[in-house]
Amino acid sequence: MPTHQGRGAEHIISKIMIKKGDLIPGNMYFTTTKLHQELAGGKFVDVIIPEAHDPENEHPFKGNVDLQKLEDLIKEHGAEGIPYLAIATAVNMAGGQPISLANLKELRKLTQKYGIPIIHDMTRVAENAYFIKMREPGYQDVKIADIVKEICSLTDGATMSAKKDALVNIGGFLALNDEELFDKARNMVVIYEGLHTYGGMAGRDMEALARGIAESVHEDHIRARVGQVLYLGQKVIDWGIPVVKPIGGHGVFLNAAKFLSHLTQDELPAQTLAAEIYVDSGVRTMERGVVSAGRNPQTGKHNYPKLELVRVTIPRRVYTQAHMDVVAESIDEVYRNRKKITGLKFVYEPKYLRFFQARFEKI
Ligand SMILES: *Cc1c(COP(=O)(O)O)cnc(C)c1O
């Protein structure tokens, strides 16, 4: 079912599957996903492996779920209060880190034992499949498209933000195996997105998306894409700049907590670093720390994530290696002057998804 963006699909799946008081376990939160879960009355619970919260840890599949933690949660809360397990591929907030097929197969077994479906955020599934091909025993000679299909075969539904791996300017979709659930979703889409035949997208955009899906799994494309990210990552690693390792699929994630170690988390180190890079070179990066984590809806206090990251995300098929050099040199310039940098404070803070629209001032 087409939707105008990924969050359109997240909105609908959350509304039809989540009831008040439900818990939705997942391999690290994503901003829009979590908010839609909360607005539907649910609460996100992080069950990613602990290695994912450590930027220096070089685990090859930092997107994996901690099976024990998940099973403990199911036993404690009861399977009826868990509408689904939310699995993201190439986990954004962890630094673009993949989940392994071995882990996914174990998850399938465990959740089937309790009758819990798996909903997959497949926004970066092609990049995840590439890492499986590179790192997981037995997949070296399997086509990216076939790995994507195997990942999807182990899940019950998927949301897609097609602006990412599927290469298009706009678009998304919701996919479901269950006919009855799909029927509910198709009824919702006409309220919030558009007719079920286009879900808020222009026909031209749907044509581009169909081609984008096919091109996203071309072997040479995905190798060049992840390779360009690695080129930038290796450069900043060689210069001693702290980053999340291993380098992820869609961007280089600077470890702002270490980069600006003299700032407290209340001084918004990742937001500060993103601003400093922009001032230096006009390169726009993205905060992934306390600003993105938002506030606890019950207490109104900041959520303090373990990671304070600046995501240097590389758009697909836009830049050359020379552009990557400019980005690396700017990061290095800011790094050499880091001691002089002071933090930021909010001067405007919207209620939802504050990182998109907040404004800041230097302390
Ligand atoms: C971008 C993104 C979304 C939201 O999709 P939009 O198309 O921006 O609405 C959801 N999940 C992940 C992992 C994303 O990267």
PDB file of C-alpha atoms in Angstrom, residues 19-273:
ATOM      1  CA  LYS A  19      -3.655  -0.411  21.917  1.00  0.00           C
ATOM      2  CA  LYS A  20      -3.204   1.612  25.102  1.00  0.00           C
ATOM      3  CA  GLY A  21      -0.620   0.161  27.483  1.00  0.00           C
ATOM      4  CA  ASP A  22       1.101  -1.996  24.845  1.00  0.00           C
ATOM      5  CA  LEU A  23       4.884  -2.352  24.719  1.00  0.00           C
ATOM      6  CA  ILE A  24       6.681  -2.401  21.390  1.00  0.00           C
ATOM      7  CA  PRO A  25      10.169  -3.864  21.658  1.00  0.00           C
ATOM      8  CA  GLY A  26      12.637  -2.944  18.942  1.00  0.00           C
ATOM      9  CA  ASN A  27      16.316  -2.769  17.962  1.00  0.00           C
ATOM     10  CA  MET A  28      16.831   0.838  19.077  1.00  0.00           C
ATOM     11  CA  TYR A  29      14.250   3.570  18.673  1.00  0.00           C
ATOM     12  CA  PHE A  30      13.712   5.699  15.598  1.00  0.00           C
ATOM     13  CA  THR A  31      12.274   9.192  16.073  1.00  0.00           C
ATOM     14  CA  THR A  32       9.111   9.088  13.940  1.00  0.00           C
ATOM     15  CA  THR A  33       8.505   5.367  14.611  1.00  0.00           C
ATOM     16  CA  LYS A  34       8.604   5.850  18.368  1.00  0.00           C
ATOM     17  CA  LEU A  35       6.356   8.906  18.293  1.00  0.00           C
ATOM     18  CA  HIS A  36       3.652   7.095  16.306  1.00  0.00           C
ATOM     19  CA  GLN A  37       3.848   4.186  18.764  1.00  0.00           C
ATOM     20  CA  GLU A  38       3.391   6.635  21.667  1.00  0.00           C
ATOM     21  CA  LEU A  39       0.548   8.535  20.012  1.00  0.00           C
ATOM     22  CA  ALA A  40      -1.252   5.194  19.541  1.00  0.00           C
ATOM     23  CA  GLY A  41      -0.957   4.553  23.308  1.00  0.00           C
ATOM     24  CA  GLY A  42       2.100   2.277  23.276  1.00  0.00           C
ATOM     25  CA  LYS A  43       5.607   2.497  24.636  1.00  0.00           C
ATOM     26  CA  PHE A  44       8.847   1.605  22.890  1.00  0.00           C
ATOM     27  CA  VAL A  45      11.307  -0.712  24.682  1.00  0.00           C
ATOM     28  CA  ASP A  46      14.879  -1.002  23.439  1.00  0.00           C
ATOM     29  CA  VAL A  47      16.063  -4.622  23.127  1.00  0.00           C
ATOM     30  CA  ILE A  48      19.122  -4.103  20.924  1.00  0.00           C
ATOM     31  CA  ILE A  49      22.358  -5.826  22.014  1.00  0.00           C
ATOM     32  CA  PRO A  50      24.415  -3.714  24.463  1.00  0.00           C
ATOM     33  CA  GLU A  51      27.322  -3.487  21.978  1.00  0.00           C
ATOM     34  CA  ALA A  52      25.180  -1.101  19.897  1.00  0.00           C
ATOM     35  CA  HIS A  53      25.431   1.563  22.600  1.00  0.00           C
ATOM     36  CA  ASP A  54      29.246   1.494  22.553  1.00  0.00           C
ATOM     37  CA  PRO A  55      30.738   3.498  19.650  1.00  0.00           C
ATOM     38  CA  GLU A  56      34.126   1.739  19.958  1.00  0.00           C
ATOM     39  CA  ASN A  57      32.746  -1.807  19.863  1.00  0.00           C
ATOM     40  CA  GLU A  58      33.404  -3.380  16.438  1.00  0.00           C
ATOM     41  CA  HIS A  59      30.697  -6.075  16.568  1.00  0.00           C
ATOM     42  CA  PRO A  60      29.834  -6.860  12.909  1.00  0.00           C
ATOM     43  CA  PHE A  61      26.054  -6.881  13.577  1.00  0.00           C
ATOM     44  CA  LYS A  62      25.345  -4.138  16.071  1.00  0.00           C
ATOM     45  CA  GLY A  63      21.709  -4.116  14.899  1.00  0.00           C
ATOM     46  CA  ASN A  64      21.062  -7.544  16.476  1.00  0.00           C
ATOM     47  CA  VAL A  65      18.438  -8.039  19.164  1.00  0.00           C
ATOM     48  CA  ASP A  66      19.355  -9.320  22.614  1.00  0.00           C
ATOM     49  CA  LEU A  67      17.243 -12.504  22.616  1.00  0.00           C
ATOM     50  CA  GLN A  68      17.355 -12.944  26.379  1.00  0.00           C
ATOM     51  CA  LYS A  69      16.258  -9.381  27.004  1.00  0.00           C
ATOM     52  CA  LEU A  70      13.363  -9.825  24.574  1.00  0.00           C
ATOM     53  CA  GLU A  71      12.208 -13.101  26.116  1.00  0.00           C
ATOM     54  CA  ASP A  72      12.422 -11.636  29.638  1.00  0.00           C
ATOM     55  CA  LEU A  73      10.253  -8.731  28.500  1.00  0.00           C
ATOM     56  CA  ILE A  74       7.658 -11.068  26.932  1.00  0.00           C
ATOM     57  CA  LYS A  75       7.496 -13.186  30.119  1.00  0.00           C
ATOM     58  CA  GLU A  76       7.237 -10.144  32.351  1.00  0.00           C
ATOM     59  CA  HIS A  77       4.690  -8.143  30.359  1.00  0.00           C
ATOM     60  CA  GLY A  78       2.785 -10.984  28.654  1.00  0.00           C
ATOM     61  CA  ALA A  79       2.603 -11.625  24.919  1.00  0.00           C
ATOM     62  CA  GLU A  80      -0.918 -10.149  24.677  1.00  0.00           C
ATOM     63  CA  GLY A  81       0.495  -6.715  25.553  1.00  0.00           C
ATOM     64  CA  ILE A  82       3.106  -6.867  22.788  1.00  0.00           C
ATOM     65  CA  PRO A  83       1.421  -6.256  19.396  1.00  0.00           C
ATOM     66  CA  TYR A  84       4.638  -6.823  17.427  1.00  0.00           C
ATOM     67  CA  LEU A  85       8.400  -6.752  17.480  1.00  0.00           C
ATOM     68  CA  ALA A  86       9.757  -3.743  15.566  1.00  0.00           C
ATOM     69  CA  ILE A  87      12.906  -4.603  13.634  1.00  0.00           C
ATOM     70  CA  ALA A  88      14.896  -2.059  11.642  1.00  0.00           C
ATOM     71  CA  THR A  89      17.530  -3.032   9.110  1.00  0.00           C
ATOM     72  CA  ALA A  90      20.793  -1.004   9.044  1.00  0.00           C
ATOM     73  CA  VAL A  91      19.788   0.624  12.345  1.00  0.00           C
ATOM     74  CA  ASN A  92      19.967   4.373  11.885  1.00  0.00           C
ATOM     75  CA  MET A  93      20.339   5.533  15.489  1.00  0.00           C
ATOM     76  CA  ALA A  94      23.098   2.974  16.147  1.00  0.00           C
ATOM     77  CA  GLY A  95      25.133   4.316  13.222  1.00  0.00           C
ATOM     78  CA  GLY A  96      23.710   2.416  10.258  1.00  0.00           C
ATOM     79  CA  GLN A  97      24.487  -0.977  11.825  1.00  0.00           C
ATOM     80  CA  PRO A  98      23.117  -4.213  10.312  1.00  0.00           C
ATOM     81  CA  ILE A  99      21.147  -7.080  11.833  1.00  0.00           C
ATOM     82  CA  SER A 100      22.264 -10.592  10.854  1.00  0.00           C
ATOM     83  CA  LEU A 101      20.080 -13.228   9.255  1.00  0.00           C
ATOM     84  CA  ALA A 102      21.146 -15.631  12.018  1.00  0.00           C
ATOM     85  CA  ASN A 103      19.703 -13.245  14.613  1.00  0.00           C
ATOM     86  CA  LEU A 104      16.552 -12.691  12.577  1.00  0.00           C
ATOM     87  CA  LYS A 105      15.989 -16.468  12.285  1.00  0.00           C
ATOM     88  CA  GLU A 106      16.357 -16.843  16.058  1.00  0.00           C
ATOM     89  CA  LEU A 107      13.933 -13.940  16.539  1.00  0.00           C
ATOM     90  CA  ARG A 108      11.444 -15.599  14.238  1.00  0.00           C
ATOM     91  CA  LYS A 109      11.556 -18.792  16.300  1.00  0.00           C
ATOM     92  CA  LEU A 110      11.216 -16.941  19.589  1.00  0.00           C
ATOM     93  CA  THR A 111       8.355 -14.655  18.539  1.00  0.00           C
ATOM     94  CA  GLN A 112       6.438 -17.491  16.864  1.00  0.00           C
ATOM     95  CA  LYS A 113       6.560 -19.377  20.161  1.00  0.00           C
ATOM     96  CA  TYR A 114       4.611 -16.472  21.690  1.00  0.00           C
ATOM     97  CA  GLY A 115       2.496 -15.587  18.642  1.00  0.00           C
ATOM     98  CA  ILE A 116       4.095 -12.141  18.194  1.00  0.00           C
ATOM     99  CA  PRO A 117       4.449 -10.824  14.635  1.00  0.00           C
ATOM    100  CA  ILE A 118       7.522  -8.966  13.346  1.00  0.00           C
ATOM    101  CA  ILE A 119       7.161  -5.590  11.618  1.00  0.00           C
ATOM    102  CA  HIS A 120      10.243  -4.544   9.686  1.00  0.00           C
ATOM    103  CA  ASP A 121      11.378  -0.975   9.049  1.00  0.00           C
ATOM    104  CA  MET A 122      12.948  -1.738   5.666  1.00  0.00           C
ATOM    105  CA  THR A 123      14.105   1.805   4.903  1.00  0.00           C
ATOM    106  CA  ARG A 124      17.737   0.635   4.598  1.00  0.00           C
ATOM    107  CA  VAL A 125      17.258  -3.040   3.814  1.00  0.00           C
ATOM    108  CA  ALA A 126      19.561  -3.014   0.762  1.00  0.00           C
ATOM    109  CA  GLU A 127      22.492  -1.645   2.780  1.00  0.00           C
ATOM    110  CA  ASN A 128      21.820  -4.236   5.478  1.00  0.00           C
ATOM    111  CA  ALA A 129      21.772  -6.980   2.831  1.00  0.00           C
ATOM    112  CA  TYR A 130      25.142  -5.756   1.546  1.00  0.00           C
ATOM    113  CA  PHE A 131      26.675  -6.105   5.018  1.00  0.00           C
ATOM    114  CA  ILE A 132      25.216  -9.622   5.314  1.00  0.00           C
ATOM    115  CA  LYS A 133      26.857 -10.489   2.000  1.00  0.00           C
ATOM    116  CA  MET A 134      30.187  -9.085   3.219  1.00  0.00           C
ATOM    117  CA  ARG A 135      30.130 -10.400   6.780  1.00  0.00           C
ATOM    118  CA  GLU A 136      27.770 -13.324   7.342  1.00  0.00           C
ATOM    119  CA  PRO A 137      29.079 -16.828   6.606  1.00  0.00           C
ATOM    120  CA  GLY A 138      27.294 -18.523   3.703  1.00  0.00           C
ATOM    121  CA  TYR A 139      26.052 -15.364   1.949  1.00  0.00           C
ATOM    122  CA  GLN A 140      29.110 -14.305  -0.073  1.00  0.00           C
ATOM    123  CA  ASP A 141      27.661 -15.621  -3.309  1.00  0.00           C
ATOM    124  CA  VAL A 142      24.009 -14.766  -2.710  1.00  0.00           C
ATOM    125  CA  LYS A 143      22.513 -11.844  -4.641  1.00  0.00           C
ATOM    126  CA  ILE A 144      21.567  -8.696  -2.682  1.00  0.00           C
ATOM    127  CA  ALA A 145      17.999  -9.021  -3.993  1.00  0.00           C
ATOM    128  CA  ASP A 146      17.777 -12.596  -2.686  1.00  0.00           C
ATOM    129  CA  ILE A 147      19.115 -11.548   0.724  1.00  0.00           C
ATOM    130  CA  VAL A 148      16.488  -8.775   0.862  1.00  0.00           C
ATOM    131  CA  LYS A 149      13.834 -11.346   0.048  1.00  0.00           C
ATOM    132  CA  GLU A 150      15.079 -13.700   2.750  1.00  0.00           C
ATOM    133  CA  ILE A 151      15.001 -10.890   5.341  1.00  0.00           C
ATOM    134  CA  CYS A 152      11.435 -10.039   4.350  1.00  0.00           C
ATOM    135  CA  SER A 153      10.384 -13.694   4.402  1.00  0.00           C
ATOM    136  CA  LEU A 154      11.172 -13.782   8.137  1.00  0.00           C
ATOM    137  CA  THR A 155       8.828 -10.878   8.922  1.00  0.00           C
ATOM    138  CA  ASP A 156       5.076 -10.235   8.751  1.00  0.00           C
ATOM    139  CA  GLY A 157       5.006  -6.662   7.528  1.00  0.00           C
ATOM    140  CA  ALA A 158       7.184  -3.731   6.573  1.00  0.00           C
ATOM    141  CA  THR A 159       7.230   0.043   6.485  1.00  0.00           C
ATOM    142  CA  MET A 160       9.393   1.823   3.954  1.00  0.00           C
ATOM    143  CA  SER A 161      10.745   5.357   3.669  1.00  0.00           C
ATOM    144  CA  ALA A 162      11.592   5.219  -0.014  1.00  0.00           C
ATOM    145  CA  LYS A 163      13.669   8.422   0.107  1.00  0.00           C
ATOM    146  CA  LYS A 164      16.517   6.329   1.498  1.00  0.00           C
ATOM    147  CA  ASP A 165      17.584   3.018  -0.072  1.00  0.00           C
ATOM    148  CA  ALA A 166      14.967   3.214  -2.825  1.00  0.00           C
ATOM    149  CA  LEU A 167      16.608   6.374  -4.198  1.00  0.00           C
ATOM    150  CA  VAL A 168      13.554   8.548  -4.786  1.00  0.00           C
ATOM    151  CA  ASN A 169      12.696  12.119  -3.811  1.00  0.00           C
ATOM    152  CA  ILE A 170       9.558  11.142  -1.944  1.00  0.00           C
ATOM    153  CA  GLY A 171       7.392   8.126  -1.174  1.00  0.00           C
ATOM    154  CA  GLY A 172       6.950   5.050   0.925  1.00  0.00           C
ATOM    155  CA  PHE A 173       4.745   2.049   1.508  1.00  0.00           C
ATOM    156  CA  LEU A 174       3.291  -0.371   3.998  1.00  0.00           C
ATOM    157  CA  ALA A 175       3.414  -4.079   3.200  1.00  0.00           C
ATOM    158  CA  LEU A 176       1.561  -6.789   5.120  1.00  0.00           C
ATOM    159  CA  ASN A 177       1.183 -10.561   4.801  1.00  0.00           C
ATOM    160  CA  ASP A 178      -2.073 -10.752   6.726  1.00  0.00           C
ATOM    161  CA  GLU A 179      -5.021 -10.093   4.412  1.00  0.00           C
ATOM    162  CA  GLU A 180      -7.343  -8.970   7.204  1.00  0.00           C
ATOM    163  CA  LEU A 181      -4.804  -6.531   8.622  1.00  0.00           C
ATOM    164  CA  PHE A 182      -4.075  -5.250   5.137  1.00  0.00           C
ATOM    165  CA  ASP A 183      -7.757  -4.615   4.650  1.00  0.00           C
ATOM    166  CA  LYS A 184      -7.812  -2.446   7.794  1.00  0.00           C
ATOM    167  CA  ALA A 185      -4.726  -0.569   6.635  1.00  0.00           C
ATOM    168  CA  ARG A 186      -6.202   0.025   3.206  1.00  0.00           C
ATOM    169  CA  ASN A 187      -9.272   1.473   4.836  1.00  0.00           C
ATOM    170  CA  MET A 188      -7.132   3.836   6.939  1.00  0.00           C
ATOM    171  CA  VAL A 189      -5.009   5.076   4.062  1.00  0.00           C
ATOM    172  CA  VAL A 190      -7.964   6.795   2.442  1.00  0.00           C
ATOM    173  CA  ILE A 191      -8.429   8.876   5.617  1.00  0.00           C
ATOM    174  CA  TYR A 192      -4.852  10.021   6.105  1.00  0.00           C
ATOM    175  CA  GLU A 193      -2.836   9.638   2.902  1.00  0.00           C
ATOM    176  CA  GLY A 194      -4.876   9.396  -0.276  1.00  0.00           C
ATOM    177  CA  LEU A 195      -6.632   6.677  -2.214  1.00  0.00           C
ATOM    178  CA  HIS A 196      -5.202   3.156  -1.659  1.00  0.00           C
ATOM    179  CA  THR A 197      -4.001   3.194  -5.267  1.00  0.00           C
ATOM    180  CA  TYR A 198      -1.593   6.107  -4.698  1.00  0.00           C
ATOM    181  CA  GLY A 199      -1.429   6.874  -0.940  1.00  0.00           C
ATOM    182  CA  GLY A 200      -0.604  10.542  -1.409  1.00  0.00           C
ATOM    183  CA  MET A 201       2.000  10.018  -4.133  1.00  0.00           C
ATOM    184  CA  ALA A 202       1.840  11.344  -7.672  1.00  0.00           C
ATOM    185  CA  GLY A 203       1.825   8.667 -10.370  1.00  0.00           C
ATOM    186  CA  ARG A 204       5.197   9.923 -11.579  1.00  0.00           C
ATOM    187  CA  ASP A 205       6.653   9.376  -8.120  1.00  0.00           C
ATOM    188  CA  MET A 206       5.263   5.843  -7.939  1.00  0.00           C
ATOM    189  CA  GLU A 207       6.919   5.027 -11.270  1.00  0.00           C
ATOM    190  CA  ALA A 208      10.239   6.401  -9.949  1.00  0.00           C
ATOM    191  CA  LEU A 209       9.817   4.354  -6.769  1.00  0.00           C
ATOM    192  CA  ALA A 210       9.219   1.138  -8.700  1.00  0.00           C
ATOM    193  CA  ARG A 211      12.495   1.726 -10.560  1.00  0.00           C
ATOM    194  CA  GLY A 212      14.253   2.806  -7.363  1.00  0.00           C
ATOM    195  CA  ILE A 213      13.418  -0.443  -5.608  1.00  0.00           C
ATOM    196  CA  ALA A 214      14.905  -2.423  -8.491  1.00  0.00           C
ATOM    197  CA  GLU A 215      18.039  -0.270  -8.740  1.00  0.00           C
ATOM    198  CA  SER A 216      18.620  -0.271  -4.969  1.00  0.00           C
ATOM    199  CA  VAL A 217      19.559  -3.964  -5.088  1.00  0.00           C
ATOM    200  CA  HIS A 218      21.979  -3.724  -8.032  1.00  0.00           C
ATOM    201  CA  GLU A 219      25.272  -5.141  -6.819  1.00  0.00           C
ATOM    202  CA  ASP A 220      27.489  -2.414  -8.296  1.00  0.00           C
ATOM    203  CA  HIS A 221      25.274   0.399  -7.011  1.00  0.00           C
ATOM    204  CA  ILE A 222      25.168  -0.800  -3.428  1.00  0.00           C
ATOM    205  CA  ARG A 223      28.895  -1.557  -3.373  1.00  0.00           C
ATOM    206  CA  ALA A 224      29.707   1.960  -4.625  1.00  0.00           C
ATOM    207  CA  ARG A 225      27.248   3.537  -2.205  1.00  0.00           C
ATOM    208  CA  VAL A 226      28.508   1.825   0.943  1.00  0.00           C
ATOM    209  CA  GLY A 227      32.062   2.195  -0.390  1.00  0.00           C
ATOM    210  CA  GLN A 228      31.758   5.970  -0.603  1.00  0.00           C
ATOM    211  CA  VAL A 229      30.602   6.140   3.021  1.00  0.00           C
ATOM    212  CA  LEU A 230      33.535   3.943   4.023  1.00  0.00           C
ATOM    213  CA  TYR A 231      35.941   6.222   2.122  1.00  0.00           C
ATOM    214  CA  LEU A 232      34.869   9.207   4.228  1.00  0.00           C
ATOM    215  CA  GLY A 233      34.819   7.129   7.406  1.00  0.00           C
ATOM    216  CA  GLN A 234      38.299   5.735   6.904  1.00  0.00           C
ATOM    217  CA  LYS A 235      39.633   9.213   6.260  1.00  0.00           C
ATOM    218  CA  VAL A 236      38.379  10.646   9.552  1.00  0.00           C
ATOM    219  CA  ILE A 237      39.420   7.485  11.439  1.00  0.00           C
ATOM    220  CA  ASP A 238      42.945   7.888  10.035  1.00  0.00           C
ATOM    221  CA  TRP A 239      42.993  11.449  11.368  1.00  0.00           C
ATOM    222  CA  GLY A 240      42.124  10.262  14.873  1.00  0.00           C
ATOM    223  CA  ILE A 241      38.602  11.686  14.951  1.00  0.00           C
ATOM    224  CA  PRO A 242      36.204   9.681  17.174  1.00  0.00           C
ATOM    225  CA  VAL A 243      33.464   7.913  15.197  1.00  0.00           C
ATOM    226  CA  VAL A 244      31.096   4.966  15.582  1.00  0.00           C
ATOM    227  CA  LYS A 245      32.773   1.762  14.436  1.00  0.00           C
ATOM    228  CA  PRO A 246      32.410  -0.134  12.240  1.00  0.00           C
ATOM    229  CA  ILE A 247      31.428   2.533   9.689  1.00  0.00           C
ATOM    230  CA  GLY A 248      27.732   2.062   8.844  1.00  0.00           C
ATOM    231  CA  GLY A 249      25.901   1.863   5.555  1.00  0.00           C
ATOM    232  CA  HIS A 250      24.522   5.361   5.022  1.00  0.00           C
ATOM    233  CA  GLY A 251      26.736   7.714   6.923  1.00  0.00           C
ATOM    234  CA  VAL A 252      29.665   8.359   9.190  1.00  0.00           C
ATOM    235  CA  PHE A 253      28.551   8.934  12.787  1.00  0.00           C
ATOM    236  CA  LEU A 254      30.817  11.234  14.791  1.00  0.00           C
ATOM    237  CA  ASN A 255      31.016  10.448  18.494  1.00  0.00           C
ATOM    238  CA  ALA A 256      30.167  13.924  19.801  1.00  0.00           C
ATOM    239  CA  ALA A 257      30.423  12.885  23.466  1.00  0.00           C
ATOM    240  CA  LYS A 258      34.112  12.153  22.880  1.00  0.00           C
ATOM    241  CA  PHE A 259      34.719  14.875  20.274  1.00  0.00           C
ATOM    242  CA  LEU A 260      33.426  17.590  22.657  1.00  0.00           C
ATOM    243  CA  SER A 261      34.187  15.759  25.911  1.00  0.00           C
ATOM    244  CA  HIS A 262      34.282  19.040  27.848  1.00  0.00           C
ATOM    245  CA  LEU A 263      30.520  19.573  27.294  1.00  0.00           C
ATOM    246  CA  THR A 264      27.832  17.977  29.475  1.00  0.00           C
ATOM    247  CA  GLN A 265      24.860  16.285  27.810  1.00  0.00           C
ATOM    248  CA  ASP A 266      22.692  19.278  28.846  1.00  0.00           C
ATOM    249  CA  GLU A 267      24.970  21.481  26.733  1.00  0.00           C
ATOM    250  CA  LEU A 268      23.834  19.453  23.691  1.00  0.00           C
ATOM    251  CA  PRO A 269      27.209  18.236  22.393  1.00  0.00           C
ATOM    252  CA  ALA A 270      25.941  16.645  19.167  1.00  0.00           C
ATOM    253  CA  GLN A 271      23.744  19.623  18.249  1.00  0.00           C
ATOM    254  CA  THR A 272      26.712  21.901  18.967  1.00  0.00           C
ATOM    255  CA  LEU A 273      29.027  19.857  16.773  1.00  0.00           C
TER     256      LEU A 273
END
